[in-house]
Coordinates of C-alpha atoms in Angstrom, one line a residue:
M46 CA 32.1 40.0 -76.2
I47 CA 33.5 43.4 -75.4
R48 CA 36.7 43.2 -73.3
A49 CA 37.1 46.2 -71.0
P50 CA 40.7 46.1 -69.7
V51 CA 40.9 46.1 -65.9
K52 CA 44.5 46.3 -64.7
F53 CA 45.5 46.5 -61.1
K54 CA 49.3 46.6 -61.6
P55 CA 50.2 49.6 -59.5
S56 CA 53.4 51.6 -59.6
L57 CA 55.2 52.6 -56.4
P58 CA 53.1 55.0 -54.3
L59 CA 54.0 58.7 -54.0
P60 CA 52.8 59.6 -50.5
R61 CA 52.7 63.4 -51.0
L62 CA 49.6 63.9 -48.7
S63 CA 49.0 62.6 -45.2
A64 CA 47.6 59.1 -44.9
R65 CA 43.9 58.6 -45.0
R66 CA 42.4 56.2 -42.4
A67 CA 39.4 54.0 -42.5
W68 CA 38.1 51.4 -39.9
F69 CA 37.0 47.9 -40.6
T70 CA 35.6 45.2 -38.4
G71 CA 36.6 41.9 -39.9
G72 CA 34.7 38.6 -40.0
C73 CA 37.0 37.2 -37.3
E74 CA 35.8 40.0 -34.9
L75 CA 39.1 41.8 -35.3
S76 CA 39.5 45.6 -35.5
I77 CA 42.0 46.7 -38.1
N78 CA 43.2 50.2 -38.8
I79 CA 43.5 50.4 -42.6
S80 CA 45.8 53.3 -43.8
I81 CA 45.6 54.1 -47.5
K82 CA 48.3 56.5 -48.7
P83 CA 47.5 58.7 -51.8
D84 CA 49.6 57.8 -54.8
G85 CA 49.6 61.3 -56.1
D86 CA 48.4 64.8 -55.3
V87 CA 45.2 66.6 -56.5
E88 CA 46.4 69.3 -58.9
F89 CA 44.6 72.0 -60.7
D90 CA 47.2 73.1 -63.2
W91 CA 44.9 71.8 -65.9
L92 CA 42.7 75.0 -65.4
S93 CA 45.5 77.0 -67.1
G94 CA 44.2 78.2 -70.4
K95 CA 40.5 77.7 -69.5
R96 CA 38.0 80.4 -68.4
A97 CA 37.4 79.1 -64.9
A98 CA 35.0 80.5 -62.2
A99 CA 33.5 79.3 -58.9
V100 CA 30.4 80.0 -56.9
V101 CA 30.9 79.4 -53.2
G102 CA 27.6 79.1 -51.3
P103 CA 26.8 78.3 -47.7
P104 CA 23.6 76.2 -47.1
G105 CA 20.6 77.5 -49.0
T106 CA 22.2 80.3 -50.8
G107 CA 21.4 79.1 -54.3
K108 CA 24.5 77.5 -55.7
T109 CA 22.7 75.3 -58.2
S110 CA 20.3 78.2 -59.1
A111 CA 23.4 80.3 -60.0
L112 CA 24.6 77.6 -62.3
L113 CA 21.2 77.2 -64.0
R114 CA 21.0 81.0 -64.4
L115 CA 24.3 80.9 -66.1
A116 CA 23.1 78.1 -68.4
S117 CA 20.0 79.9 -69.4
S118 CA 21.3 83.5 -69.7
G119 CA 25.0 83.2 -69.9
A120 CA 25.6 85.6 -67.0
F121 CA 25.4 85.7 -63.2
E122 CA 26.0 88.6 -60.9
C123 CA 26.0 88.7 -57.1
C124 CA 27.7 90.3 -54.1
G125 CA 29.9 92.6 -56.2
A126 CA 31.2 89.9 -58.6
S127 CA 30.0 88.5 -61.9
I128 CA 30.5 85.5 -64.1
S129 CA 29.8 85.3 -67.8
L130 CA 30.0 82.5 -70.3
E131 CA 31.2 82.7 -73.9
L132 CA 30.2 79.2 -75.0
R133 CA 26.7 78.3 -73.7
P134 CA 25.6 75.5 -76.1
E135 CA 26.1 71.9 -75.0
I136 CA 26.8 72.4 -71.3
L137 CA 28.0 69.3 -69.4
Y138 CA 26.6 69.4 -65.9
L139 CA 28.5 67.1 -63.5
A140 CA 27.9 66.2 -59.9
F141 CA 28.8 63.5 -57.4
N142 CA 25.4 61.9 -56.9
R143 CA 22.5 61.1 -59.2
S144 CA 19.9 63.1 -57.2
A145 CA 21.9 66.3 -57.8
T146 CA 21.9 65.7 -61.6
E147 CA 18.2 64.8 -61.7
D148 CA 17.4 67.9 -59.7
A149 CA 19.4 70.1 -62.1
E150 CA 17.7 68.6 -65.1
A151 CA 14.3 69.1 -63.6
R152 CA 15.0 72.7 -62.8
A153 CA 16.9 73.6 -66.0
G154 CA 13.8 74.0 -68.2
D155 CA 14.9 74.9 -71.7
A156 CA 18.5 75.4 -70.8
P157 CA 20.7 73.1 -72.9
I158 CA 22.4 71.0 -70.2
H159 CA 23.6 67.4 -70.3
A160 CA 23.7 66.1 -66.8
A161 CA 25.7 63.1 -65.5
T162 CA 27.4 61.9 -62.4
I163 CA 31.1 61.7 -62.6
H164 CA 30.9 57.9 -62.3
A165 CA 28.5 57.8 -65.2
A166 CA 30.8 60.1 -67.2
G167 CA 33.7 57.7 -66.7
A168 CA 31.6 54.6 -67.7
R169 CA 30.3 56.4 -70.8
A170 CA 33.7 57.5 -71.8
L171 CA 35.1 54.0 -71.4
A172 CA 32.2 52.6 -73.4
A173 CA 32.7 55.1 -76.2
D174 CA 36.4 54.2 -76.3
L175 CA 35.6 50.5 -76.7
G176 CA 32.9 51.1 -79.3
A177 CA 30.4 49.5 -76.9
K178 CA 27.2 50.4 -75.0
V179 CA 27.4 51.3 -71.3
S180 CA 25.4 48.2 -70.6
E181 CA 28.2 46.2 -72.2
V182 CA 30.8 47.8 -69.9
L183 CA 29.1 47.9 -66.5
V184 CA 28.1 44.6 -64.8
N185 CA 24.4 43.9 -65.2
L186 CA 22.9 40.5 -64.2
Q187 CA 19.6 38.7 -64.6
K188 CA 18.3 35.8 -62.4
A189 CA 19.0 32.4 -63.9
P190 CA 18.7 29.4 -61.5
G191 CA 21.9 27.4 -61.8
G192 CA 23.6 30.1 -63.7
R193 CA 27.4 30.3 -63.9
I194 CA 27.6 33.5 -61.9
C195 CA 27.2 32.8 -58.1
G196 CA 25.1 29.8 -59.0
G197 CA 22.0 31.9 -59.9
Y198 CA 22.8 34.6 -62.4
E199 CA 23.9 35.4 -65.9
L200 CA 24.9 38.5 -67.7
C201 CA 22.0 40.6 -69.0
N202 CA 21.9 42.8 -72.1
G203 CA 18.1 42.8 -72.7
G204 CA 15.0 43.1 -70.5
G205 CA 14.6 41.8 -67.0
C206 CA 18.0 43.1 -65.8
L207 CA 18.6 43.7 -62.1
G208 CA 20.4 47.0 -62.8
V209 CA 24.0 47.9 -62.2
E210 CA 23.7 48.7 -58.4
E211 CA 21.8 45.5 -57.5
S212 CA 24.2 43.5 -59.7
I213 CA 27.2 44.8 -57.9
E214 CA 25.6 43.9 -54.6
V215 CA 24.9 40.4 -55.8
L216 CA 28.6 39.9 -56.8
R217 CA 29.9 41.4 -53.5
R218 CA 27.5 39.3 -51.4
C219 CA 28.6 36.2 -53.3
A220 CA 32.3 36.9 -52.8
A221 CA 31.8 37.8 -49.1
K222 CA 29.8 34.7 -48.3
R223 CA 32.3 32.4 -50.1
H224 CA 34.9 33.4 -47.5
G225 CA 32.6 33.4 -44.4
L226 CA 31.9 37.1 -44.2
K227 CA 28.4 38.3 -43.5
Y228 CA 26.8 40.7 -46.0
S229 CA 23.6 42.6 -45.2
S230 CA 21.0 43.8 -47.6
D231 CA 19.9 46.5 -45.1
S232 CA 22.0 49.7 -45.5
F233 CA 21.1 50.7 -42.0
A234 CA 22.7 47.5 -40.5
P235 CA 25.9 46.9 -42.5
A236 CA 27.8 43.7 -41.9
S237 CA 31.6 42.9 -42.2
G238 CA 31.2 42.2 -45.9
N239 CA 29.6 45.6 -46.6
R240 CA 32.4 47.4 -44.7
L241 CA 35.0 45.4 -46.6
F242 CA 33.8 46.5 -50.0
A243 CA 33.2 50.0 -48.8
L244 CA 36.9 50.0 -48.0
L245 CA 37.7 48.7 -51.5
D246 CA 35.8 51.7 -53.0
Y247 CA 37.5 54.0 -50.6
A248 CA 41.0 52.7 -51.4
Q249 CA 40.5 53.1 -55.2
H250 CA 39.1 56.7 -54.8
V251 CA 42.0 57.8 -52.5
A252 CA 44.8 56.0 -54.5
P253 CA 43.6 54.9 -58.0
A254 CA 46.9 53.3 -58.9
T255 CA 48.0 51.6 -55.7
G256 CA 45.0 51.6 -53.4
V257 CA 43.9 48.0 -54.1
K258 CA 47.5 46.7 -53.5
Q259 CA 47.7 48.7 -50.3
L260 CA 44.4 47.4 -49.1
L261 CA 45.2 43.7 -49.9
E262 CA 48.5 43.9 -48.0
Q263 CA 46.7 45.1 -44.8
L264 CA 43.6 42.8 -44.7
P265 CA 43.4 39.5 -43.0
T266 CA 43.4 36.5 -45.4
P267 CA 39.6 35.8 -45.6
C268 CA 39.0 39.5 -46.4
S269 CA 41.8 39.9 -48.9
Q270 CA 40.6 36.7 -50.7
A271 CA 37.1 38.0 -50.9
V272 CA 38.3 41.3 -52.5
S273 CA 40.6 39.4 -54.9
D274 CA 37.7 37.0 -55.9
Y275 CA 35.4 39.9 -56.5
L276 CA 37.9 41.7 -58.8
A277 CA 38.7 38.5 -60.5
L278 CA 35.0 37.9 -61.2
L279 CA 34.7 41.3 -62.8
R280 CA 37.7 40.5 -65.0
E281 CA 36.3 37.1 -65.9
L282 CA 33.0 38.8 -66.9
E283 CA 34.8 41.5 -68.7
R284 CA 32.7 44.1 -66.9
H285 CA 33.2 46.9 -64.4
D286 CA 31.5 48.3 -61.4
F287 CA 31.2 52.1 -61.2
T288 CA 34.5 52.6 -59.4
T289 CA 36.7 50.4 -61.5
A290 CA 35.2 51.9 -64.6
L291 CA 36.2 55.4 -63.4
V292 CA 39.7 54.1 -62.5
E293 CA 40.1 52.7 -66.0
A294 CA 38.7 55.9 -67.7
E295 CA 41.2 58.0 -65.7
R296 CA 44.1 55.6 -66.4
L297 CA 43.4 55.7 -70.2
G298 CA 42.9 59.5 -70.1
L299 CA 39.5 59.4 -71.8
P300 CA 37.7 62.7 -72.5
Y301 CA 34.0 62.9 -72.1
V302 CA 31.9 63.4 -75.3
I303 CA 28.3 64.4 -75.3
R304 CA 26.1 62.1 -77.4
E305 CA 23.1 63.7 -79.0
G306 CA 21.0 62.3 -81.8
G307 CA 23.9 60.1 -83.0
A308 CA 26.3 63.0 -83.0
A309 CA 29.4 63.2 -80.8
L310 CA 29.9 66.7 -79.4
K311 CA 33.0 67.9 -77.6
V312 CA 32.3 69.5 -74.2
R313 CA 33.1 73.2 -74.5
T314 CA 31.4 74.5 -71.3
A315 CA 31.3 72.5 -68.0
F316 CA 29.5 73.0 -64.7
V317 CA 30.6 71.0 -61.7
D318 CA 28.1 71.1 -58.9
E319 CA 28.7 70.1 -55.2
A320 CA 32.5 70.1 -56.0
Q321 CA 33.4 69.6 -52.4
D322 CA 32.2 66.0 -52.5
L323 CA 34.7 64.9 -55.2
S324 CA 37.3 62.3 -54.3
P325 CA 41.0 62.4 -55.4
L326 CA 40.0 59.9 -58.2
M327 CA 37.2 62.1 -59.4
W328 CA 39.4 65.2 -59.4
R329 CA 42.0 63.3 -61.4
Y330 CA 39.5 62.1 -63.9
L331 CA 37.9 65.5 -64.2
R332 CA 41.1 66.9 -65.9
R333 CA 40.7 64.0 -68.5
A334 CA 36.9 64.4 -68.9
L335 CA 37.1 68.1 -69.5
A336 CA 40.2 68.1 -71.7
D337 CA 38.3 69.8 -74.5
A338 CA 36.4 72.3 -72.4
K339 CA 37.2 75.9 -72.8
E340 CA 35.4 77.1 -69.7
A341 CA 34.4 75.6 -66.4
V342 CA 32.3 76.8 -63.5
F343 CA 32.3 75.1 -60.1
A344 CA 29.8 75.3 -57.3
L345 CA 30.8 74.3 -53.8
D346 CA 30.7 74.7 -50.1
F347 CA 33.8 73.2 -48.6
Y348 CA 32.2 73.2 -45.1
Q349 CA 29.7 70.6 -46.3
T350 CA 32.4 68.1 -47.1
V351 CA 31.1 65.1 -45.2
Y352 CA 32.1 62.2 -47.5
D353 CA 35.7 62.0 -46.2
S354 CA 35.2 58.5 -44.8
L355 CA 33.2 57.4 -47.9
H356 CA 35.8 58.2 -50.6
G357 CA 38.3 60.6 -49.3
A358 CA 36.7 64.0 -50.1
D359 CA 38.6 66.8 -48.3
P360 CA 37.8 70.5 -47.8
R361 CA 41.4 71.4 -48.7
Y362 CA 40.7 70.4 -52.3
G363 CA 38.0 73.1 -52.5
R364 CA 40.3 75.7 -51.1
E365 CA 43.1 74.7 -53.5
L366 CA 40.6 74.9 -56.4
L367 CA 39.6 78.5 -55.5
N368 CA 43.3 79.5 -55.2
A369 CA 44.0 78.0 -58.7
I370 CA 41.0 79.8 -60.2
K371 CA 42.1 83.1 -58.8
S372 CA 45.7 82.6 -59.8
H373 CA 44.6 82.0 -63.4
G374 CA 42.5 85.2 -63.5
G375 CA 39.2 83.5 -62.8
V376 CA 36.3 84.8 -60.7
V377 CA 35.1 83.5 -57.3
V378 CA 31.7 84.6 -56.2
Y379 CA 30.8 84.2 -52.5
L380 CA 27.0 84.1 -52.0
E381 CA 26.1 85.9 -48.8
R382 CA 22.4 85.3 -48.0
S383 CA 20.7 82.0 -47.4
K384 CA 17.2 81.6 -48.8
R385 CA 16.5 78.8 -46.3
V386 CA 18.2 79.1 -43.0
A387 CA 16.8 81.5 -40.4
G388 CA 19.2 84.2 -39.2
R389 CA 19.4 82.9 -35.6
V390 CA 20.0 79.3 -36.7
A391 CA 22.7 80.4 -39.1
E392 CA 24.7 82.2 -36.4
V393 CA 24.5 79.1 -34.1
A394 CA 25.5 76.7 -37.0
K395 CA 28.6 78.8 -37.8
K396 CA 29.9 78.3 -34.3
V397 CA 30.6 74.6 -35.0
L398 CA 32.9 75.2 -38.0
P399 CA 36.6 74.5 -37.5
N400 CA 39.0 77.1 -38.7
P401 CA 36.3 79.3 -40.4
D402 CA 37.2 81.2 -43.5
P403 CA 36.6 84.9 -43.0
E404 CA 35.2 85.5 -46.4
Y405 CA 32.9 82.5 -46.1
M406 CA 31.7 83.6 -42.6
K407 CA 30.1 86.7 -44.0
W408 CA 27.0 84.8 -45.0
K409 CA 23.7 85.5 -43.2
G410 CA 20.5 83.7 -42.7
R411 CA 17.1 84.9 -43.8
A412 CA 16.2 88.1 -41.9
D413 CA 12.4 87.5 -42.5
A414 CA 12.4 83.9 -41.2
D415 CA 11.3 82.9 -37.7
G416 CA 13.5 80.2 -36.5
D417 CA 15.7 79.4 -33.5
V418 CA 17.6 76.6 -31.8
Y419 CA 16.0 74.8 -28.8
V420 CA 16.9 72.0 -26.5
V421 CA 14.2 69.4 -26.0
S422 CA 13.7 65.9 -24.6
P423 CA 12.7 62.9 -26.6
T424 CA 9.1 63.2 -25.3
E425 CA 9.0 66.8 -26.4
M426 CA 10.4 65.8 -29.8
V427 CA 7.4 63.5 -30.4
R428 CA 5.0 66.2 -29.2
L429 CA 6.5 68.9 -31.4
A430 CA 6.7 66.5 -34.4
K431 CA 3.0 65.8 -34.1
E432 CA 2.3 69.6 -34.0
H433 CA 4.3 70.2 -37.1
L434 CA 2.8 67.3 -39.0
A435 CA -0.7 68.2 -38.0
G436 CA -0.1 71.7 -39.5
G437 CA 1.0 70.2 -42.8
R438 CA 4.7 70.9 -42.3
S439 CA 7.5 68.5 -42.9
A440 CA 10.1 67.4 -40.3
F441 CA 13.5 65.7 -40.3
A442 CA 15.0 63.9 -37.4
L443 CA 18.8 63.5 -38.1
A444 CA 21.1 61.3 -36.0
P445 CA 24.9 60.7 -36.4
T446 CA 24.8 57.0 -37.1
N447 CA 22.4 54.4 -38.5
A448 CA 22.0 52.8 -35.1
D449 CA 20.9 56.2 -33.7
V450 CA 18.5 56.6 -36.6
L451 CA 16.8 53.3 -35.7
W452 CA 16.5 54.4 -32.1
A453 CA 14.8 57.7 -33.1
A454 CA 12.5 55.8 -35.5
A455 CA 11.5 53.4 -32.7
V456 CA 10.7 56.4 -30.5
F457 CA 8.4 57.8 -33.1
L458 CA 6.8 54.4 -33.9
T459 CA 5.9 53.8 -30.3
H460 CA 4.0 57.1 -30.2
G461 CA 2.0 56.5 -33.3
L462 CA 4.2 58.4 -35.9
I463 CA 5.4 56.4 -38.9
P464 CA 8.9 57.6 -40.0
R465 CA 10.4 57.0 -43.4
G466 CA 14.0 57.1 -44.7
L467 CA 15.1 59.9 -47.0
K468 CA 16.3 57.2 -49.5
D469 CA 15.9 53.6 -48.3
M470 CA 13.8 52.5 -45.4
P471 CA 15.6 50.5 -42.7
A472 CA 14.6 46.9 -42.7
A473 CA 14.1 47.0 -38.9
V474 CA 11.5 49.8 -39.4
C475 CA 9.8 47.9 -42.2
R476 CA 9.5 44.7 -40.2
R477 CA 7.9 46.6 -37.3
L478 CA 5.4 48.3 -39.6
R479 CA 4.4 45.0 -41.2
A480 CA 4.2 43.4 -37.7
A481 CA 2.0 46.2 -36.5
R482 CA -0.2 45.9 -39.6
I483 CA -0.8 42.2 -39.3
L484 CA -1.6 42.6 -35.6
S485 CA -4.2 45.4 -36.2
C486 CA -5.7 43.6 -39.2
A487 CA -6.0 40.3 -37.3
R488 CA -7.7 42.1 -34.4
A489 CA -10.1 43.7 -36.9
G490 CA -10.8 40.3 -38.5
L491 CA -9.5 41.5 -41.9
A492 CA -6.5 39.2 -42.0
R493 CA -4.8 36.3 -40.2
L494 CA -1.6 36.4 -38.3
G495 CA 0.0 34.1 -40.8
D496 CA -0.8 36.4 -43.8
D497 CA 2.6 38.1 -43.3
A498 CA 5.8 36.3 -42.3
V499 CA 6.6 38.6 -39.4
Q500 CA 6.1 38.3 -35.7
P501 CA 4.7 41.2 -33.7
D502 CA 7.0 42.6 -31.1
E503 CA 6.7 45.2 -28.2
V504 CA 7.3 48.2 -30.5
A505 CA 4.7 46.9 -33.0
A506 CA 2.1 46.4 -30.3
K507 CA 2.8 49.9 -28.9
L508 CA 2.4 51.4 -32.4
V509 CA -1.0 49.7 -32.8
G510 CA -2.1 51.0 -29.4
A511 CA -1.0 54.5 -30.2
L512 CA -2.8 54.5 -33.6
R513 CA -5.9 53.0 -31.9
H514 CA -6.0 56.0 -29.6
R515 CA -5.5 58.3 -32.5
F516 CA -8.5 56.9 -34.4
Q517 CA -10.8 56.3 -31.5
H518 CA -13.1 59.1 -32.6
A519 CA -13.3 58.0 -36.2
L520 CA -16.5 58.9 -38.2
L521 CA -19.3 56.5 -39.0
G522 CA -18.6 54.4 -35.9
Q523 CA -16.0 52.3 -37.7
P524 CA -13.9 50.2 -35.3
P525 CA -10.4 51.8 -34.7
D526 CA -8.7 48.5 -35.6
A527 CA -10.1 48.5 -39.1
L528 CA -8.9 52.1 -39.6
V529 CA -5.5 51.2 -38.1
C530 CA -5.3 48.2 -40.4
R531 CA -6.0 50.3 -43.5
Y532 CA -3.6 53.0 -42.4
L533 CA -0.7 50.6 -41.8
D534 CA -1.4 48.7 -45.0
K535 CA -1.2 52.1 -46.8
A536 CA 2.0 52.9 -45.0
V537 CA 3.6 49.6 -45.8
K538 CA 2.9 50.0 -49.5
A539 CA 3.7 53.8 -49.7
L540 CA 7.1 53.3 -47.9
K541 CA 8.0 50.3 -50.0
C542 CA 8.2 48.0 -47.0
G543 CA 6.2 45.2 -48.7
R544 CA 3.1 44.3 -50.6
G545 CA -0.4 45.1 -49.5
L546 CA -2.7 42.5 -47.9
L547 CA -5.8 41.1 -49.7
L548 CA -8.3 43.1 -47.5
P549 CA -12.0 43.4 -48.0
A550 CA -13.6 46.4 -49.7
A551 CA -12.3 49.8 -48.6
L552 CA -13.8 51.6 -45.6
P553 CA -16.4 54.3 -46.3
V554 CA -14.1 56.8 -44.6
E555 CA -10.9 58.5 -45.7
V556 CA -7.8 56.8 -44.5
P557 CA -4.9 59.4 -44.2
N558 CA -1.5 59.0 -45.8
P559 CA 1.6 58.5 -43.6
P560 CA 2.9 62.0 -42.5
P561 CA 6.0 63.5 -44.1
L562 CA 8.3 62.6 -41.2
Y563 CA 11.9 61.6 -42.3
V564 CA 14.4 60.0 -40.0
D565 CA 18.0 59.6 -41.4
T566 CA 21.6 60.8 -41.1
P567 CA 22.9 64.2 -42.1
Y568 CA 24.9 62.5 -44.9
T569 CA 21.7 61.5 -46.6
A570 CA 19.9 64.8 -45.8
K571 CA 22.7 66.9 -47.5
G572 CA 21.1 69.1 -50.2
L573 CA 17.6 68.6 -48.7
E574 CA 15.4 70.7 -46.4
A575 CA 12.4 70.5 -44.1
D576 CA 10.2 72.9 -42.1
A577 CA 11.7 71.7 -38.8
V578 CA 14.7 69.6 -37.9
F579 CA 15.4 67.5 -34.8
V580 CA 19.1 66.9 -34.2
V581 CA 19.2 63.7 -32.2
D582 CA 22.1 64.1 -29.7
R583 CA 22.7 60.4 -29.2
L584 CA 25.9 58.6 -30.3
S585 CA 25.8 54.8 -30.0
F586 CA 29.5 54.2 -30.9
D587 CA 32.7 55.5 -29.6
V588 CA 33.4 57.6 -32.7
K589 CA 33.7 61.3 -33.2
P590 CA 31.5 62.5 -36.1
S591 CA 32.8 65.4 -38.1
P592 CA 31.6 68.8 -37.0
L593 CA 30.8 69.4 -40.7
A594 CA 28.1 66.6 -40.4
L595 CA 26.5 68.6 -37.5
Y596 CA 26.8 71.8 -39.6
V597 CA 24.8 70.1 -42.4
A598 CA 22.2 68.9 -39.9
L599 CA 21.7 72.3 -38.3
T600 CA 21.2 74.0 -41.7
R601 CA 18.5 71.7 -43.2
S602 CA 15.7 73.6 -41.5
R603 CA 13.5 76.4 -42.9
G604 CA 12.4 77.2 -39.4
D605 CA 13.3 75.9 -35.9
V606 CA 16.0 73.4 -35.0
Y607 CA 15.6 71.2 -31.9
I608 CA 18.5 69.6 -30.2
V609 CA 17.1 66.3 -28.7
K610 CA 19.1 65.4 -25.6
A611 CA 18.9 61.6 -25.0
P612 CA 20.0 61.0 -21.4
G613 CA 22.8 58.6 -20.6
K614 CA 24.2 58.4 -24.1
R615 CA 27.3 59.8 -25.7
S616 CA 27.0 63.3 -27.2
W617 CA 28.0 64.6 -30.7
V618 CA 26.6 68.1 -30.2
P619 CA 29.3 70.3 -28.6
P620 CA 28.7 72.5 -25.5
E621 CA 28.8 75.7 -27.5
V622 CA 25.6 74.8 -29.3
Y623 CA 23.8 74.0 -25.9
K624 CA 25.1 77.4 -24.6
E625 CA 23.4 79.2 -27.5
A626 CA 20.2 77.1 -27.6
K627 CA 17.1 78.0 -25.8
R628 CA 14.9 75.8 -23.5
L629 CA 11.2 75.4 -24.2

């Protein structure tokens, strides 16, 4: 068995930055303000002696494209500044999330990049240091009734593994339930146990050495015991989750080595994309991972830093990075023209930015793009969404919280539009889709109500009614219920909400696919785009979302942006946006 040392024996904290705060609702219905003080500053002195450069790009200006052009040609020039590489082979491409690395690999073509998330880089470096495989370092389980892990699982090193992310969820759910804390499998409806372990990740990212100790000292007993049990279980299994692996790689000062065809290659050139998303822990490990690198290029937009509450990302780190690059003689290129955002939308979006940087604010939207900002009602939102979808165009509806996402999804569902999540479908939406499916299939005589373990509700019934109206003029005289049944069965399978029903032979008419309507939060939509964006101005909780989240939402559209005013609810869109927006 490979033993990966996990040590949480912190030294005294060094609070050189202001305290970070996170909120947690405990299992005893108690609101606690958790304050995690950083145990060190984020420093960039490690750039000394390296050829460092940065590409600063507002939304849609082509930051990733600039990095990939550097990878393929070794040079990039724009806006009166240029960057060149001396060492192109074996480029390490790092980013915060997996979707960014996958996108870069897909777009790189023949460019020799090796892409990884920073969490994956830490886990791989730790595995290499231990002479082990990554699968022997990260926790990975398989189902085993009566198993020693939570009564139903064992470690897995072969086939049939759950995967690291699902295995982490299993252990956390087990630890939470052991101490009476609820744990939800629906990311759109997190319970107290989910929030507790999100706080654990946050504490380690903000203060790698002392964060766990600080957190345990502030939590009520059931919560602190659940966290301690989870960490003890990882130590007992001699495995890590993604965060503890990164903490350990940083503590040991492990450099990253590219593995190719059995050879170990030192990183000479590094690209760091979406650098504004990095946490203090990630920045601290980066100096270790890139110890052998001779040159580094960063791409960032510090006004898209929306992961502050997730793991302590902060716009000031991006600014300090740029200052460090300039002080060491490096080049900073500010991209000035968005390839996505319409000019009028860009000017409205810039008005929500706090303390705007003059150099950054020079960027402009597309002069050739038709797009503006409008204020609409929820009813108009549905009508406009139908028009966009009927024309083969995609649409996002972005809301500030998951509760408001579900509200917007229900509005679309009751009007016959089937929304989907940008990543995971909310369980509440899936249940209603399945309930509507079984209701329409039972009416058509193609299935029985007991064929799916869901109960139709008012929203499901309204969805069936709306789809019946939509299909009332179907060809060949087919009953609308049969078409609605097939359409909803197709939607359930396509949106991964469950299995299909055992229906009779297919209808002799074409059943359309669910339209490309996505309903989610700006945090999930960051880096993505649609033909039209609906910004749902509805805030279910007494919280104040970051203006940067609204900035991200406003700049996802290739065309028009619609501010959807939901009467009687709290607002997250400021008056200056309404002042600039037009009325339809």
